[in-house]
XYZ file of C-alpha atoms in Angstrom:
391
model
C 25.865 -3.020 -26.607
C 23.731 -0.164 -25.107
C 23.244 0.548 -21.802
C 19.484 1.521 -21.237
C 19.415 3.347 -17.263
C 16.426 3.823 -15.775
C 16.071 5.735 -12.789
C 12.946 7.031 -11.021
C 14.583 11.126 -9.027
C 12.253 10.942 -5.997
C 12.337 7.049 -4.293
C 9.414 4.494 -5.844
C 6.637 5.720 -4.079
C 3.667 7.899 -5.170
C 0.241 9.244 -4.226
C -2.093 9.689 -6.853
C -2.297 12.617 -9.121
C 1.341 12.588 -7.633
C 4.032 14.041 -11.416
C 6.415 10.747 -11.517
C 9.942 11.416 -13.119
C 12.497 9.002 -14.248
C 16.138 9.615 -15.571
C 16.946 7.652 -18.639
C 20.277 6.637 -19.579
C 21.403 5.944 -23.019
C 24.880 4.504 -23.315
C 27.686 3.350 -25.491
C 29.259 0.663 -24.038
C 31.002 -0.754 -27.097
C 34.748 -1.707 -26.820
C 36.370 -0.298 -29.765
C 36.539 -2.734 -32.798
C 39.483 -2.427 -35.899
C 36.066 -5.078 -37.288
C 33.609 -3.180 -36.732
C 31.938 -0.011 -36.158
C 32.082 0.884 -33.284
C 28.760 3.649 -33.622
C 26.031 2.112 -31.962
C 21.460 2.404 -33.340
C 18.333 2.602 -31.700
C 14.919 3.642 -34.022
C 13.292 4.763 -31.325
C 12.292 4.012 -27.902
C 9.315 4.859 -26.122
C 7.649 5.352 -22.016
C 3.895 4.598 -20.690
C 2.786 3.953 -17.420
C 0.335 0.485 -16.813
C -1.358 -0.346 -13.363
C -1.868 -5.016 -13.474
C -4.877 -5.979 -12.557
C -4.249 -9.889 -11.314
C -7.545 -11.508 -9.265
C -7.221 -15.033 -7.968
C -9.353 -17.784 -10.096
C -10.553 -19.802 -6.587
C -11.580 -16.444 -5.310
C -12.466 -14.037 -7.746
C -14.615 -14.597 -10.945
C -14.234 -11.568 -14.475
C -16.235 -10.566 -16.226
C -14.252 -11.073 -20.511
C -12.065 -8.430 -20.995
C -12.837 -5.791 -23.285
C -11.132 -6.687 -27.219
C -9.080 -3.618 -28.167
C -6.982 -5.425 -30.623
C -4.151 -5.406 -28.811
C -3.619 -8.883 -27.197
C -3.055 -9.601 -32.055
C -0.379 -6.046 -31.200
C 1.349 -8.511 -28.592
C 1.850 -11.078 -30.909
C 3.984 -8.561 -32.436
C 7.291 -7.895 -31.644
C 7.695 -4.329 -33.436
C 5.168 -3.092 -31.495
C 5.264 -1.101 -28.403
C 2.811 -3.162 -25.480
C 4.144 -2.455 -22.454
C 2.400 -5.274 -20.529
C 3.645 -7.561 -23.098
C 4.269 -11.364 -20.844
C 2.944 -9.996 -18.100
C -0.250 -11.842 -15.644
C -3.123 -10.097 -15.818
C -5.540 -7.133 -17.178
C -3.613 -3.880 -17.605
C -6.755 -1.226 -15.842
C -4.966 1.444 -16.337
C -2.496 2.650 -18.819
C -0.930 6.521 -19.861
C -0.628 7.596 -23.513
C 2.696 6.557 -24.609
C 5.573 9.510 -24.763
C 8.548 8.884 -27.372
C 11.733 9.455 -25.924
C 13.523 9.951 -29.519
C 13.268 8.712 -32.739
C 17.230 7.499 -34.138
C 19.524 7.483 -31.648
C 23.442 7.642 -33.141
C 25.601 6.812 -30.766
C 29.653 7.411 -30.694
C 31.641 4.630 -28.741
C 31.519 5.973 -25.036
C 28.608 8.513 -25.737
C 25.611 8.335 -23.656
C 22.276 10.152 -23.919
C 19.764 11.298 -21.039
C 16.568 11.296 -21.420
C 13.850 12.791 -18.748
C 10.582 11.050 -18.144
C 8.112 13.297 -16.411
C 4.405 11.645 -16.829
C 1.346 12.222 -13.908
C 0.264 9.444 -12.189
C -4.371 9.600 -12.395
C -5.772 11.152 -10.021
C -8.521 8.081 -9.940
C -6.027 5.056 -9.537
C -6.089 2.491 -7.468
C -3.700 1.921 -4.504
C -0.966 -0.218 -5.265
C -2.408 -3.311 -3.236
C -1.070 -7.523 -3.424
C -3.230 -9.548 -1.166
C -5.040 -13.105 -1.653
C -7.436 -12.192 -3.993
C -6.269 -9.380 -6.709
C -3.490 -7.644 -7.362
C -2.717 -4.807 -8.814
C 0.656 -3.110 -9.147
C 2.125 -0.491 -11.080
C 5.715 -0.172 -13.650
C 7.213 2.401 -15.872
C 7.171 0.208 -19.044
C 10.180 1.823 -21.796
C 10.728 0.869 -24.715
C 13.902 0.436 -27.568
C 14.116 -0.946 -30.991
C 16.965 -1.557 -32.446
C 16.146 -1.326 -36.095
C 14.630 -5.091 -37.320
C 15.040 -6.096 -34.419
C 12.687 -6.960 -30.923
C 11.583 -3.878 -28.955
C 13.557 -4.448 -25.725
C 11.486 -3.551 -22.602
C 12.585 -2.252 -18.566
C 9.999 -2.018 -16.320
C 10.466 -0.439 -13.239
C 7.785 -1.031 -10.657
C 6.440 1.856 -8.006
C 3.774 1.682 -5.083
C 0.809 4.292 -5.686
C -1.192 5.207 -2.415
C -4.389 6.613 -2.963
C -6.142 9.681 -0.442
C -9.478 8.861 -1.310
C -10.902 12.944 -2.422
C -7.821 14.245 -2.579
C -8.160 15.637 -6.352
C -11.450 17.698 -4.784
C -8.943 20.389 -2.900
C -6.347 21.125 -6.140
C -6.499 24.646 -6.567
C -8.051 25.521 -9.928
C -4.104 26.382 -11.693
C -4.021 23.111 -10.290
C -5.370 21.392 -12.733
C -3.811 20.060 -15.676
C -4.386 21.774 -19.119
C -6.702 20.396 -21.596
C -4.700 21.831 -24.868
C -3.486 18.413 -26.770
C -0.314 16.789 -25.000
C 3.189 17.131 -27.111
C 4.045 13.001 -27.576
C 7.972 14.191 -27.751
C 9.324 15.117 -24.541
C 10.629 18.941 -25.069
C 9.152 19.724 -21.575
C 12.168 18.897 -19.006
C 12.746 20.340 -16.393
C 9.036 22.015 -16.352
C 9.510 24.384 -13.280
C 5.316 24.746 -12.555
C 4.976 20.764 -12.735
C 7.163 20.950 -9.331
C 5.004 22.975 -8.128
C 2.096 21.123 -8.657
C 3.248 18.239 -7.496
C 5.114 19.969 -3.845
C 1.656 21.642 -3.726
C -0.202 17.947 -3.853
C 2.244 16.955 -1.142
C 1.693 19.832 1.239
C -2.187 19.427 0.747
C -2.255 15.482 1.253
C 0.092 16.068 4.217
C -1.772 18.652 6.252
C -5.397 16.857 5.177
C -4.081 13.828 6.176
C -3.041 15.090 9.509
C -6.263 16.989 10.005
C -8.082 13.610 9.654
C -5.832 11.181 12.138
C -5.713 14.219 15.447
C -6.375 13.612 18.757
C -10.101 14.031 19.891
C -11.326 13.014 22.152
C -11.668 9.473 23.652
C -13.282 6.928 22.478
C -15.160 5.177 25.735
C -16.267 1.020 25.221
C -17.805 -0.975 27.665
C -16.807 -4.444 27.851
C -19.334 -6.855 29.197
C -20.782 -10.823 29.054
C -24.170 -13.100 29.646
C -22.459 -13.071 33.832
C -22.096 -9.394 34.031
C -19.654 -6.453 33.618
C -15.643 -6.906 32.024
C -14.095 -3.428 31.739
C -13.741 -1.026 29.840
C -11.602 -0.274 26.384
C -10.754 3.180 25.225
C -9.440 4.436 22.353
C -7.975 7.860 22.200
C -9.377 8.059 17.860
C -10.756 5.542 15.433
C -8.356 7.281 11.678
C -4.584 6.674 11.728
C -2.073 6.671 9.422
C 0.725 4.105 8.209
C 3.636 4.216 10.301
C 1.199 5.165 13.336
C 0.579 3.315 16.537
C -2.431 2.170 17.543
C -2.925 2.945 21.044
C -5.530 1.359 23.425
C -6.078 1.114 26.913
C -8.258 -1.511 28.934
C -9.732 -0.757 32.181
C -11.386 -4.016 34.387
C -11.769 -2.000 37.841
C -15.274 -2.084 39.367
C -15.507 -4.945 36.809
C -17.930 -8.165 38.199
C -16.060 -11.110 35.919
C -12.509 -11.324 36.057
C -10.787 -11.237 32.728
C -8.091 -14.290 32.610
C -6.487 -13.529 29.604
C -6.265 -11.160 26.211
C -5.760 -10.806 22.583
C -5.419 -7.642 20.458
C -5.060 -8.354 17.318
C -4.444 -5.344 14.873
C -6.116 -6.931 11.407
C -6.761 -5.755 7.892
C -10.046 -7.512 5.672
C -9.827 -7.565 1.900
C -13.691 -8.578 1.206
C -14.599 -9.072 -2.769
C -17.884 -7.854 -3.428
C -20.791 -9.831 -4.105
C -21.225 -9.319 -7.902
C -17.302 -11.373 -8.393
C -17.382 -13.544 -5.941
C -16.758 -17.129 -6.568
C -19.002 -19.051 -4.064
C -21.812 -17.678 -2.587
C -21.084 -17.101 1.706
C -16.899 -16.516 1.205
C -15.651 -15.232 4.068
C -13.444 -12.305 3.568
C -9.577 -13.540 3.206
C -7.664 -12.168 6.560
C -4.609 -10.875 7.150
C -2.827 -9.763 10.609
C -0.471 -7.649 10.673
C -0.284 -6.624 14.576
C -0.555 -8.682 18.460
C -0.740 -7.988 21.930
C -0.778 -10.475 24.439
C -1.166 -10.107 28.210
C -2.484 -12.505 31.065
C -4.095 -10.406 33.318
C -5.758 -12.053 36.249
C -6.259 -8.950 39.127
C -4.588 -6.496 36.105
C -6.489 -3.490 37.535
C -5.637 -1.703 34.217
C -2.899 -2.141 31.008
C -2.525 -1.252 27.400
C -2.326 -2.223 23.821
C 0.153 -0.270 21.046
C 0.233 -1.544 17.742
C 2.186 -0.355 15.397
C 0.722 -0.243 11.762
C 3.532 -1.153 8.632
C 4.752 1.546 6.018
C 4.480 -0.670 3.561
C 0.714 -2.299 4.797
C -1.698 -1.234 2.778
C -4.228 1.784 3.488
C -8.288 1.265 3.194
C -10.059 1.041 -0.194
C -12.668 -0.134 -2.711
C -13.905 -0.518 -5.435
C -15.893 -2.593 -7.208
C -14.008 -5.719 -7.070
C -12.565 -5.780 -3.731
C -12.941 -3.429 -0.551
C -10.086 -3.263 2.508
C -11.354 -2.704 6.085
C -8.923 -2.978 8.791
C -9.543 -3.447 13.051
C -8.822 -4.448 16.311
C -10.318 -7.671 16.499
C -10.298 -9.065 20.196
C -10.735 -11.260 22.030
C -11.168 -11.522 26.005
C -11.034 -15.069 28.371
C -13.209 -14.305 31.119
C -14.159 -16.313 34.584
C -18.131 -17.547 33.326
C -18.410 -16.414 36.942
C -17.971 -13.874 39.101
C -14.922 -13.985 41.541
C -13.825 -12.391 44.743
C -10.536 -11.273 44.781
C -8.749 -13.133 47.821
C -7.661 -9.133 49.939
C -5.365 -9.651 53.255
C -3.883 -7.314 55.816
C -1.199 -5.934 55.154
C -1.147 -4.552 58.924
C 0.076 -8.805 59.326
C 2.485 -9.985 60.704
C 1.935 -13.238 59.782
C 3.573 -13.711 55.924
C 0.325 -15.852 54.059
C 0.335 -17.002 50.632
C -2.458 -16.512 47.887
C -3.221 -20.094 45.809
C -4.651 -19.344 42.434
C -7.356 -22.144 41.963
C -6.294 -25.243 39.302
C -9.912 -24.656 37.491
C -11.843 -21.971 36.491
C -14.436 -22.080 34.453
C -13.824 -19.563 31.243
C -15.609 -18.442 27.999
C -13.961 -16.346 25.077
C -15.518 -13.229 24.120
C -14.935 -11.932 20.481
C -15.004 -7.898 19.883
C -14.338 -6.018 16.493
C -13.744 -2.781 16.613
C -13.547 -0.983 12.955
C -10.675 1.815 12.093
C -9.722 3.049 8.967
C -6.691 3.437 7.922
C -4.943 6.641 5.743
C -1.904 6.709 3.936
C 1.993 8.397 4.701
C 3.346 10.582 3.320
C 4.520 8.913 -0.397
C 8.447 10.087 1.724
C 8.061 8.652 5.006
C 6.543 5.442 3.097
C 9.984 5.768 0.480
C 11.931 4.212 4.080
C 10.245 1.370 4.164
C 10.163 0.461 0.736
C 11.787 -2.827 -1.414
C 11.014 -1.583 -4.445
C 14.459 -0.680 -6.582
C 14.629 2.718 -7.812
C 17.328 2.202 -9.825
C 17.440 -0.631 -13.016
C 18.467 -1.418 -16.474
C 18.939 -3.839 -19.486
C 21.461 -4.139 -22.085
C 20.788 -4.535 -25.714
């Protein structure tokens, strides 16, 4: 029996354009048996990255996938098809790399290989939505002689920073020379340096885009008068940050009785792919703030952006947008705030009115969400970095 183990070197979260490295170990774990040989053989092993796309039939209409002959090959168990048995369409795949041919392992012997591949810079972000899903996997296929292929899949997450590839220096660009299908470039220092440079550039661009700027102030009004003001320092954030805003209800003519702020993402299917005309976006709430604010002069809301969420993105099928959704319950007519003479010794008790004519105001403020450093996002990622099979 041969155990195959796969371990991602740096975790399970990567930026598009980064180098993915995986340590693959093949071990002969057969116990000594006098009636049989302890030597084990594998004919070959290969590895490949692919992205699987799945769409909800109730919400998305897609053109039929192009016929490439892959489906015919998938029926043949001696052909390496990384996405065999997976739902949906394979929309991205890297060239397969051969790890070895004709591997012989004696009892207790192990062989280790390092698979490395650059995630395409034009890759779509990993996303698990209500209408569509994009899932990335590294698939390792191996086969004994005259036996079906066994597949080992390692899931990972891809974050996308729009335009990142445009900031790469010419020295960091991939070589145009033909690639060697055999892994003879283990521990390539130049690839490691390129990977570090990409992370540094991405971090710098994200910090610059999310830097504090002059606050923006919005007036909140109703048909009956002024309700208050809302101020926010910026409208561009990265995953893991807190979205903070302040409310000012002083000098208002219409009292706000209650406020709700929701941090939401909108999954919008493009018109060409919608199942139904006028189909509404799929809305997901990630954080919320509720507060009763009768006679409140000022307050604030703090809404955390989850590290495991998907940043803003858009393609020909779907767009993911972020927003702050506000709901204000306000009095339908101006109300006077009772005033008391604090110098009086006589105690007084104020009772709130039993009935107040109220109305609800709604407002959406679009924001942009960028990815965080993949090392930070990896601290909360639940995808395994280590998987194994026995063949």
